[in-house]
mmCIF file of C-alpha atoms in Angstrom:
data_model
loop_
_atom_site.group_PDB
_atom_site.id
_atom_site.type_symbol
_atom_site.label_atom_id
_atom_site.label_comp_id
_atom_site.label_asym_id
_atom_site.label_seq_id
_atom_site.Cartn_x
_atom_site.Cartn_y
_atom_site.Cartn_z
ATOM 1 C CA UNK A 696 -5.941 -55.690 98.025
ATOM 2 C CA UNK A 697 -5.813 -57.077 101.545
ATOM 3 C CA UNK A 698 -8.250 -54.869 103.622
ATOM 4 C CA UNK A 699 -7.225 -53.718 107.256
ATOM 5 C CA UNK A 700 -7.164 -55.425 110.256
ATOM 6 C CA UNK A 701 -9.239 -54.253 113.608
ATOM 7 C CA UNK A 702 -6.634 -56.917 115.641
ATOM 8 C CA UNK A 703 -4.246 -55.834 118.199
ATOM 9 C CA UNK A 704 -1.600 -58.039 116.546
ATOM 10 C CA UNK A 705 -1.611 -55.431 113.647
ATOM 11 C CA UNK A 706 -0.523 -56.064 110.542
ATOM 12 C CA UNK A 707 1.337 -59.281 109.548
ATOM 13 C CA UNK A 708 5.215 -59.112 108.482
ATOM 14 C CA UNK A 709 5.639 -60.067 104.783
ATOM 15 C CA UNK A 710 5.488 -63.733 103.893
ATOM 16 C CA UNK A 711 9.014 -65.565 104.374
ATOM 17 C CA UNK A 712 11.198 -66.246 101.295
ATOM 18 C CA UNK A 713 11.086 -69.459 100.122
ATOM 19 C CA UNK A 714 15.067 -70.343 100.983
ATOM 20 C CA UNK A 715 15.906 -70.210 104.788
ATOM 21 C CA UNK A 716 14.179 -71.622 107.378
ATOM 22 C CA UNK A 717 12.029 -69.787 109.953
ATOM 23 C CA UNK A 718 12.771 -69.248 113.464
ATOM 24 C CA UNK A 719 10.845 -71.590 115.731
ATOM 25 C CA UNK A 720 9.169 -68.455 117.276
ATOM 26 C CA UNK A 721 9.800 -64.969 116.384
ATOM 27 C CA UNK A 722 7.909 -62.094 118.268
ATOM 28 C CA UNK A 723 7.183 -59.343 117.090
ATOM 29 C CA UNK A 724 6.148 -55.998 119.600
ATOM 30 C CA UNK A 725 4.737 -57.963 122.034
ATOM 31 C CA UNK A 726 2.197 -56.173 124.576
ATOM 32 C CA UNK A 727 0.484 -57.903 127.336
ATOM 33 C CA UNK A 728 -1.996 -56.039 129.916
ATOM 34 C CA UNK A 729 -3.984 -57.049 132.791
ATOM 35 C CA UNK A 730 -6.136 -53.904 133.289
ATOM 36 C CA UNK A 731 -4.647 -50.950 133.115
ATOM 37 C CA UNK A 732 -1.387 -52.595 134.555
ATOM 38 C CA UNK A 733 1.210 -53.278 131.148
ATOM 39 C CA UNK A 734 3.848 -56.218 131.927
ATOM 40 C CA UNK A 735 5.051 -56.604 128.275
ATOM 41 C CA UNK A 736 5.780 -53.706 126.866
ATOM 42 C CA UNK A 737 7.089 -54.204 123.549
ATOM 43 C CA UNK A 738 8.805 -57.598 123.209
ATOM 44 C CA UNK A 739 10.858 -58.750 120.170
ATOM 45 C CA UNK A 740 12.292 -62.121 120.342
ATOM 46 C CA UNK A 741 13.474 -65.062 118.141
ATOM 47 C CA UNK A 742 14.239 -68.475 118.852
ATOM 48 C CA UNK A 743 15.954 -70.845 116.287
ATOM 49 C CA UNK A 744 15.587 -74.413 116.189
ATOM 50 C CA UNK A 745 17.640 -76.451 118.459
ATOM 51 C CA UNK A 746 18.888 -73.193 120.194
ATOM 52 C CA UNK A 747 18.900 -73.019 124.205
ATOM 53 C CA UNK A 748 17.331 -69.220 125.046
ATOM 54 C CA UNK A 749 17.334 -68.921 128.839
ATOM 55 C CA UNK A 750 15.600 -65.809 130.284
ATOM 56 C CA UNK A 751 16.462 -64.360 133.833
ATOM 57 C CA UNK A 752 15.593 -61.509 135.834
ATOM 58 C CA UNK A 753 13.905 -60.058 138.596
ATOM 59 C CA UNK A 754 10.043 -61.159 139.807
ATOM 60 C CA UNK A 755 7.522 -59.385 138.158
ATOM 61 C CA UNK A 756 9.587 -58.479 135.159
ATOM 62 C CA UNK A 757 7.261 -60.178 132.672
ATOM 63 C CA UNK A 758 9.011 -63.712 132.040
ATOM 64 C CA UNK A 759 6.188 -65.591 133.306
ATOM 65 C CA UNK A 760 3.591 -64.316 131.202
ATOM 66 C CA UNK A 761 5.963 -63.802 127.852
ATOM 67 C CA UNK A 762 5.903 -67.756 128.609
ATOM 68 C CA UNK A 763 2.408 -67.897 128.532
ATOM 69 C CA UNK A 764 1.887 -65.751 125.937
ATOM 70 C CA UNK A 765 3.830 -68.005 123.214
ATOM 71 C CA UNK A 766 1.431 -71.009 123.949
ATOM 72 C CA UNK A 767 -1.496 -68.770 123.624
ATOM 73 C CA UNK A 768 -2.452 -69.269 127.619
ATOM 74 C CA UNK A 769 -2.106 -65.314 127.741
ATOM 75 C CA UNK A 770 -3.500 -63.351 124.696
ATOM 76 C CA UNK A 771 -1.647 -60.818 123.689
ATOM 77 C CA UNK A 772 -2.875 -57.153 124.066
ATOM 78 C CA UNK A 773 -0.882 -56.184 120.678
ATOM 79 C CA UNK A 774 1.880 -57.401 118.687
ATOM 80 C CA UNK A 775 2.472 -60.803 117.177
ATOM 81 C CA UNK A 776 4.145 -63.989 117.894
ATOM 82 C CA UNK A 777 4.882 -67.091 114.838
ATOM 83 C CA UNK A 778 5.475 -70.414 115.373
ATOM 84 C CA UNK A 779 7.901 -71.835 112.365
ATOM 85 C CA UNK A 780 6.422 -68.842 110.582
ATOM 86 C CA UNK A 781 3.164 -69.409 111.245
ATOM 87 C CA UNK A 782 0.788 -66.698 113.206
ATOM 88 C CA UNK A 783 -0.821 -68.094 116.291
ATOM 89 C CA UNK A 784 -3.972 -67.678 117.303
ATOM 90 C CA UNK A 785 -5.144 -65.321 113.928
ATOM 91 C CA UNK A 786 -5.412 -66.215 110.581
ATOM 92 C CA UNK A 787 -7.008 -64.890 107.215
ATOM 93 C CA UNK A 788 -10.162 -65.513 105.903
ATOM 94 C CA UNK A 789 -11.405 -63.744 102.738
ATOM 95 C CA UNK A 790 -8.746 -60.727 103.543
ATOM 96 C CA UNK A 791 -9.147 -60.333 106.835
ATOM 97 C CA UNK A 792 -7.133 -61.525 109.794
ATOM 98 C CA UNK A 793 -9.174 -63.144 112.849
ATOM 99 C CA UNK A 794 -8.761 -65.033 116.089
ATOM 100 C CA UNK A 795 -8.551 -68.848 115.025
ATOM 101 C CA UNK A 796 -11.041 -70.961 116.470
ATOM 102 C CA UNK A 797 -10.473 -73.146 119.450
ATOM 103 C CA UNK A 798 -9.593 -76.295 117.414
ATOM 104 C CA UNK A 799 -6.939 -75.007 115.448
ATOM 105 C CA UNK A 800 -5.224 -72.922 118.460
ATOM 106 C CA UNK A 801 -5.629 -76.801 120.102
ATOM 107 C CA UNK A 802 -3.354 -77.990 117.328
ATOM 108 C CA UNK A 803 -0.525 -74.960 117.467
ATOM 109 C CA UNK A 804 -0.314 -75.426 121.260
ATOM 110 C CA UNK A 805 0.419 -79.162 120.524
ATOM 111 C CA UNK A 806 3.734 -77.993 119.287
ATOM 112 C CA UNK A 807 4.813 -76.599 122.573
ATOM 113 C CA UNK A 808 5.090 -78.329 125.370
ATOM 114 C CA UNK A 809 5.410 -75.913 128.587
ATOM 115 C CA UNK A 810 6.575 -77.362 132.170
ATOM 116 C CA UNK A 811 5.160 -74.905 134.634
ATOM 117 C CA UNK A 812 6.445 -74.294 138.449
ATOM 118 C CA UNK A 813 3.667 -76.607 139.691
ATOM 119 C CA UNK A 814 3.346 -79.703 137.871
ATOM 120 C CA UNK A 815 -0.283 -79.965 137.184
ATOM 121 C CA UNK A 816 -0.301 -84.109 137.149
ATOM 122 C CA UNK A 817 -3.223 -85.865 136.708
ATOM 123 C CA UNK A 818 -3.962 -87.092 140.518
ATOM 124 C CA UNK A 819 -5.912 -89.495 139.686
ATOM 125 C CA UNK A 820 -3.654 -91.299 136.663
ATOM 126 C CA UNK A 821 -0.887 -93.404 136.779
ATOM 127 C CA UNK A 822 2.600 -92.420 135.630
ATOM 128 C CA UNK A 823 2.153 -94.145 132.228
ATOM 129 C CA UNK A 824 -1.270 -92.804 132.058
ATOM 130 C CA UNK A 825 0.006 -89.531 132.526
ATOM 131 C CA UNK A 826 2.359 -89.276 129.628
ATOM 132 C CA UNK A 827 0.113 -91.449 127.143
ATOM 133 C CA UNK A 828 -3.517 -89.521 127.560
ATOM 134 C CA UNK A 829 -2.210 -86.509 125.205
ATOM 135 C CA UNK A 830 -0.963 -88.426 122.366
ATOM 136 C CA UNK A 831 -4.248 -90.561 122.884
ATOM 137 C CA UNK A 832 -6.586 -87.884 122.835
ATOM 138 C CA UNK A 833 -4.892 -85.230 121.099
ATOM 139 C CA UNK A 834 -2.275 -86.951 118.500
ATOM 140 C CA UNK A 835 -4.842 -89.515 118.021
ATOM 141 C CA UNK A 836 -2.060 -92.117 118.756
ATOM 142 C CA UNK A 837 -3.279 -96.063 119.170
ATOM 143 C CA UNK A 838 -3.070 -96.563 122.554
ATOM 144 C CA UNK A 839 -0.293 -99.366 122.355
ATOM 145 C CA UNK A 840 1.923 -97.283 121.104
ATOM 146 C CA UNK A 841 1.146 -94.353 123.355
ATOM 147 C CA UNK A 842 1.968 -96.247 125.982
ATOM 148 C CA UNK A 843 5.588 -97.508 124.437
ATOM 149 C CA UNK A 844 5.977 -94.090 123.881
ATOM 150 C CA UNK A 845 5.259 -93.384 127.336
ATOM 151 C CA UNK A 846 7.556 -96.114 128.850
ATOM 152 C CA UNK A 847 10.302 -95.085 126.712
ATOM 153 C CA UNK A 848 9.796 -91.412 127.954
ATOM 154 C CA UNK A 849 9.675 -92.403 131.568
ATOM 155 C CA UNK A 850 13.385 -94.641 131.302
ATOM 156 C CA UNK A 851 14.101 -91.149 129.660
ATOM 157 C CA UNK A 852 13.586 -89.531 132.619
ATOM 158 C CA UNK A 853 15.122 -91.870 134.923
ATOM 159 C CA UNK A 854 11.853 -93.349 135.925
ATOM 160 C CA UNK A 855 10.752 -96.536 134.527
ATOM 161 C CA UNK A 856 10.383 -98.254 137.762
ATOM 162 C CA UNK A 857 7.720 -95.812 138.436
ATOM 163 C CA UNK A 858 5.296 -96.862 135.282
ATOM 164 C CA UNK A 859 2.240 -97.456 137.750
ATOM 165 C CA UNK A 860 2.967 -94.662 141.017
ATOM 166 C CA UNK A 861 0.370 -92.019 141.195
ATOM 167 C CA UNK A 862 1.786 -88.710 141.341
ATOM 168 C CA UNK A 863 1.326 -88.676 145.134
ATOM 169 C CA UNK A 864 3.353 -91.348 145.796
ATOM 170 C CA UNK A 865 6.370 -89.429 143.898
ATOM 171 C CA UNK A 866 9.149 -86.879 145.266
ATOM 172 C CA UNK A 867 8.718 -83.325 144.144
ATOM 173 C CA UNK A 868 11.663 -83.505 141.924
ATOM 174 C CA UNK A 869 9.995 -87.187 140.309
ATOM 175 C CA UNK A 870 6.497 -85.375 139.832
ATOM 176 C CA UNK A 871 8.382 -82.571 137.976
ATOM 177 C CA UNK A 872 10.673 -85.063 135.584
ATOM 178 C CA UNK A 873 7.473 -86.594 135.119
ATOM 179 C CA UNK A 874 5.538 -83.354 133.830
ATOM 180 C CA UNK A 875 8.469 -83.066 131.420
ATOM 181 C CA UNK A 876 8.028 -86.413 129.721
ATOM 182 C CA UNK A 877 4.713 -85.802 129.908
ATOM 183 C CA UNK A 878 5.103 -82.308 127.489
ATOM 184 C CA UNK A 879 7.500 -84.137 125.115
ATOM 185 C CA UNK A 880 5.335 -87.394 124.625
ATOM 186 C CA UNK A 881 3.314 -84.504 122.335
ATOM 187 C CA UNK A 882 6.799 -84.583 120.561
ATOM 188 C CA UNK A 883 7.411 -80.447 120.986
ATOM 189 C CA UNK A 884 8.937 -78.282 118.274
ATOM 190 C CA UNK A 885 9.549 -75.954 121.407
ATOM 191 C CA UNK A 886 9.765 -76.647 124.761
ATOM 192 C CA UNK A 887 8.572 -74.010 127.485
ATOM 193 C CA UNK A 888 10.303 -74.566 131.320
ATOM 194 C CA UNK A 889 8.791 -71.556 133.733
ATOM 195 C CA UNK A 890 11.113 -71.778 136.543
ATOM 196 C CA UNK A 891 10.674 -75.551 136.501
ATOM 197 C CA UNK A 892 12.423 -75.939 140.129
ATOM 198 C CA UNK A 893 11.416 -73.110 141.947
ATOM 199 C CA UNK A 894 8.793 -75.392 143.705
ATOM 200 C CA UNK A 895 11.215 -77.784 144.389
ATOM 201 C CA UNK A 896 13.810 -78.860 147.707
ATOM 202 C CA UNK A 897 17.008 -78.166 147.160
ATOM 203 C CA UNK A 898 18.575 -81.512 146.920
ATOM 204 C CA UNK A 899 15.716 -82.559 144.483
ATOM 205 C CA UNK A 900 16.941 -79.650 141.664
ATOM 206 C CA UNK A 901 19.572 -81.046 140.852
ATOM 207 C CA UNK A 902 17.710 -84.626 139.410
ATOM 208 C CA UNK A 903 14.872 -82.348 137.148
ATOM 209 C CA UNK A 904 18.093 -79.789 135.824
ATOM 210 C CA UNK A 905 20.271 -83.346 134.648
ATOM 211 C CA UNK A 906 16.845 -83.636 132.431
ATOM 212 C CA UNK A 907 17.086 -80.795 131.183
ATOM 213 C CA UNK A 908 20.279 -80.209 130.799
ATOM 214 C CA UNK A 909 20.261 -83.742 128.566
ATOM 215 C CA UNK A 910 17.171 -82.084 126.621
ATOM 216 C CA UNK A 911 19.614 -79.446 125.546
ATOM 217 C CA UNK A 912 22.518 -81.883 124.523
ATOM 218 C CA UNK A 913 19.735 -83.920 122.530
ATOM 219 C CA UNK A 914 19.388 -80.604 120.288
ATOM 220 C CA UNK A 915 15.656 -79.158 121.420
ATOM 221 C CA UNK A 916 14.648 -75.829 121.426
ATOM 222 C CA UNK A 917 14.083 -74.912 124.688
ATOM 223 C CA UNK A 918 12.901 -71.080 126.557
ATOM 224 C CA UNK A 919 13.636 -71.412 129.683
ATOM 225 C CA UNK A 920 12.863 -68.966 132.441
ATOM 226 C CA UNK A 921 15.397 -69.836 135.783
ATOM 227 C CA UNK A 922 16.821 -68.419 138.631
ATOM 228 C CA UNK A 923 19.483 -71.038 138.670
ATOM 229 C CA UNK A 924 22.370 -69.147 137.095
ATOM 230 C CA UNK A 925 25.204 -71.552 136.908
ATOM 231 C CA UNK A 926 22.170 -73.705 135.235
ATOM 232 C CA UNK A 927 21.675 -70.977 132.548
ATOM 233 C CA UNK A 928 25.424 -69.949 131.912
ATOM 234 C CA UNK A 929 25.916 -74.035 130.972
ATOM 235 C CA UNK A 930 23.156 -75.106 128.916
ATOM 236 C CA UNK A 931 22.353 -71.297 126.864
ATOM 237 C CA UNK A 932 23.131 -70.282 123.841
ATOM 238 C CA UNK A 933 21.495 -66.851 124.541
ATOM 239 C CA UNK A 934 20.960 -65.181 127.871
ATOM 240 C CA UNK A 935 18.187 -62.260 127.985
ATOM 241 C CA UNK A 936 17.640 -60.023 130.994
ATOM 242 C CA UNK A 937 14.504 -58.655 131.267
ATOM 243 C CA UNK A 938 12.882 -55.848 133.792
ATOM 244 C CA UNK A 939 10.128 -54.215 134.148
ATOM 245 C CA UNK A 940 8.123 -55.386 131.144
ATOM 246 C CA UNK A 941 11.006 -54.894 128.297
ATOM 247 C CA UNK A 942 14.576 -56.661 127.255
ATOM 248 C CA UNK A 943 17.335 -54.783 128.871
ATOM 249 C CA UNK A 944 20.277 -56.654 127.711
ATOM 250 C CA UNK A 945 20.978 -60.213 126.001
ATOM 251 C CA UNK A 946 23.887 -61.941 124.606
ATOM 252 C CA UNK A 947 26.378 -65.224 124.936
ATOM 253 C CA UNK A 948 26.394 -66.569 128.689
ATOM 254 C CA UNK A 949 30.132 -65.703 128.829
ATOM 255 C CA UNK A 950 29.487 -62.544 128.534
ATOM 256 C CA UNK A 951 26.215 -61.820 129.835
ATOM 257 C CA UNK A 952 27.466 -63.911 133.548
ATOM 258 C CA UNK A 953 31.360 -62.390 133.335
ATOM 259 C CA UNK A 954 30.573 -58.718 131.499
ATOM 260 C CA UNK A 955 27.499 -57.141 131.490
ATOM 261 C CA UNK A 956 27.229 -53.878 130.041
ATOM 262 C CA UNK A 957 23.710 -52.298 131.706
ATOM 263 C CA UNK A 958 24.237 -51.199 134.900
ATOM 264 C CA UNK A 959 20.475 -52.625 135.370
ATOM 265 C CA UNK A 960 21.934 -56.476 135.049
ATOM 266 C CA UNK A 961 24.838 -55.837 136.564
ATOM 267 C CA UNK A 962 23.137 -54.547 139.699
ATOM 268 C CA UNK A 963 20.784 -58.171 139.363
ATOM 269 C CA UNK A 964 23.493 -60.775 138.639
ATOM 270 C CA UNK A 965 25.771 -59.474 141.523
ATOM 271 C CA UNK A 966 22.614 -59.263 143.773
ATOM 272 C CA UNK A 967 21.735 -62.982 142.681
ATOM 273 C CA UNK A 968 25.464 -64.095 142.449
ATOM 274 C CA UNK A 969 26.727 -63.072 145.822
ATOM 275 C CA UNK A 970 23.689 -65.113 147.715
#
């Protein structure tokens, strides 16, 4: 008989049935606090392969760190999140569930690749180097082929003739379409985008969103938190609107842009819409 667990993640949800493959994340009662301040207060969430889930809403609603919390950068105060049915960052050992050690959270994060606001280069690296140093180090890749890899990643991105620029000698929007080959050279089963042009000029959006939109017509499962709404109506297969720490409303983009039914997104989207 499986003995109790002291973990906030409580207990686990029964094992899968063998026909039917898992959701590329499912959450589960998600909680995240920072002192006595809550943020997530309750999330449930799934994600299935080669869907397009965009999440919008006001700042400080908690889309940030949900982000954070599926790639483990954020522990969860309570609740649980699976990755193709498997529980990050716990597992069992003789009948109890704990914390995995560093190595094998290491090798769940591998499967997400996450393209924050900033774009957290390598200064000091060359474009090529960028993208090849994580299949190197982490994938244990031959270098050779890293580096095909990470050519064929960069004419992917529109920027093969930038194989040997250091990220200071790129544009904003180059340095971000960079960061974004540099996630999916660790060949992703999830992709992560945290308002991926927020940092960004205006006429520089437009260059990292055609990458992303092409991401999405390539068939990989993407999360993506944006304020670009005309962005999110096109490429989602699921909007969610979230405030204040919970999900107040999701659905189809037709119908979450055109006919929302809480009056709490319909005050947001015709605040955001009529800028």
């Amino acid at each position: 008989m499986t003995q109790p667990s002291d973990s906030p993640i409580g207990e686990p949800a029964a094992p899968l049935p063998a026909a039917g493959r898992p959701p590329v994340v499912k959450i589960e009662d998600l909680h995240k606090s920072f002192g006595e301040l809550e943020v997530l207060k309750g999330i449930d969430l799934e994600v299935a392969a080669g869907s397009r889930v965009t999440i919008i809403g006001p700042s400080g609603s908690g889309k940030t760190t949900l982000l954070r919390c599926v790639n483990y950068l954020e522990r969860p105060s309570r609740g649980r999140i699976y990755l193709e049915g498997e529980l990050i960052g716990h597992k069992f050992v003789n009948g109890r569930l704990v914390e995995m050690a560093d190595r094998e959270l290491a090798r769940m994060r591998a499967n997400v690749g996450m393209v924050f606001q900033r774009f957290n280069l390598f200064p000091h690296l060359t474009a090529v180097l960028n993208i090849s140093l994580g299949p190197i180090q982490v994938l244990k890749m031959p270098k050779a082929e890293a580096e095909e890899l990470a050519l064929e990643l960069l004419a992917k991105v529109g920027l093969a003739h930038k194989r040997d620029a250091y990220p200071e000698k790129l544009s904003g929007g180059q340095q971000q379409r960079l960061a974004i080959a540099r996630a999916l050279a660790m060949r992703p089963k999830l992709m992560l985008f945290d308002e991926a042009t927020s940092a960004l000029d205006p006429e520089l959006i437009g260059e990292v969103l055609r990458v992303m939109r092409q991401l999405a017509a390539d068939g990989m499962t993407m999360l993506i938190v944006t304020h670009e709404m005309q962005f999110a109506e096109d490429v989602s297969d699921r909007v969610i609107f979230m405030d204040q720490g919970v999900i107040v409303e999701e659905g189809g983009p037709h119908e979450m842009f055109r006919a929302p039914q809480h009056p709490r997104t319909q005050a947001f989207l015709r605040t955001v819409l009529e800028r």
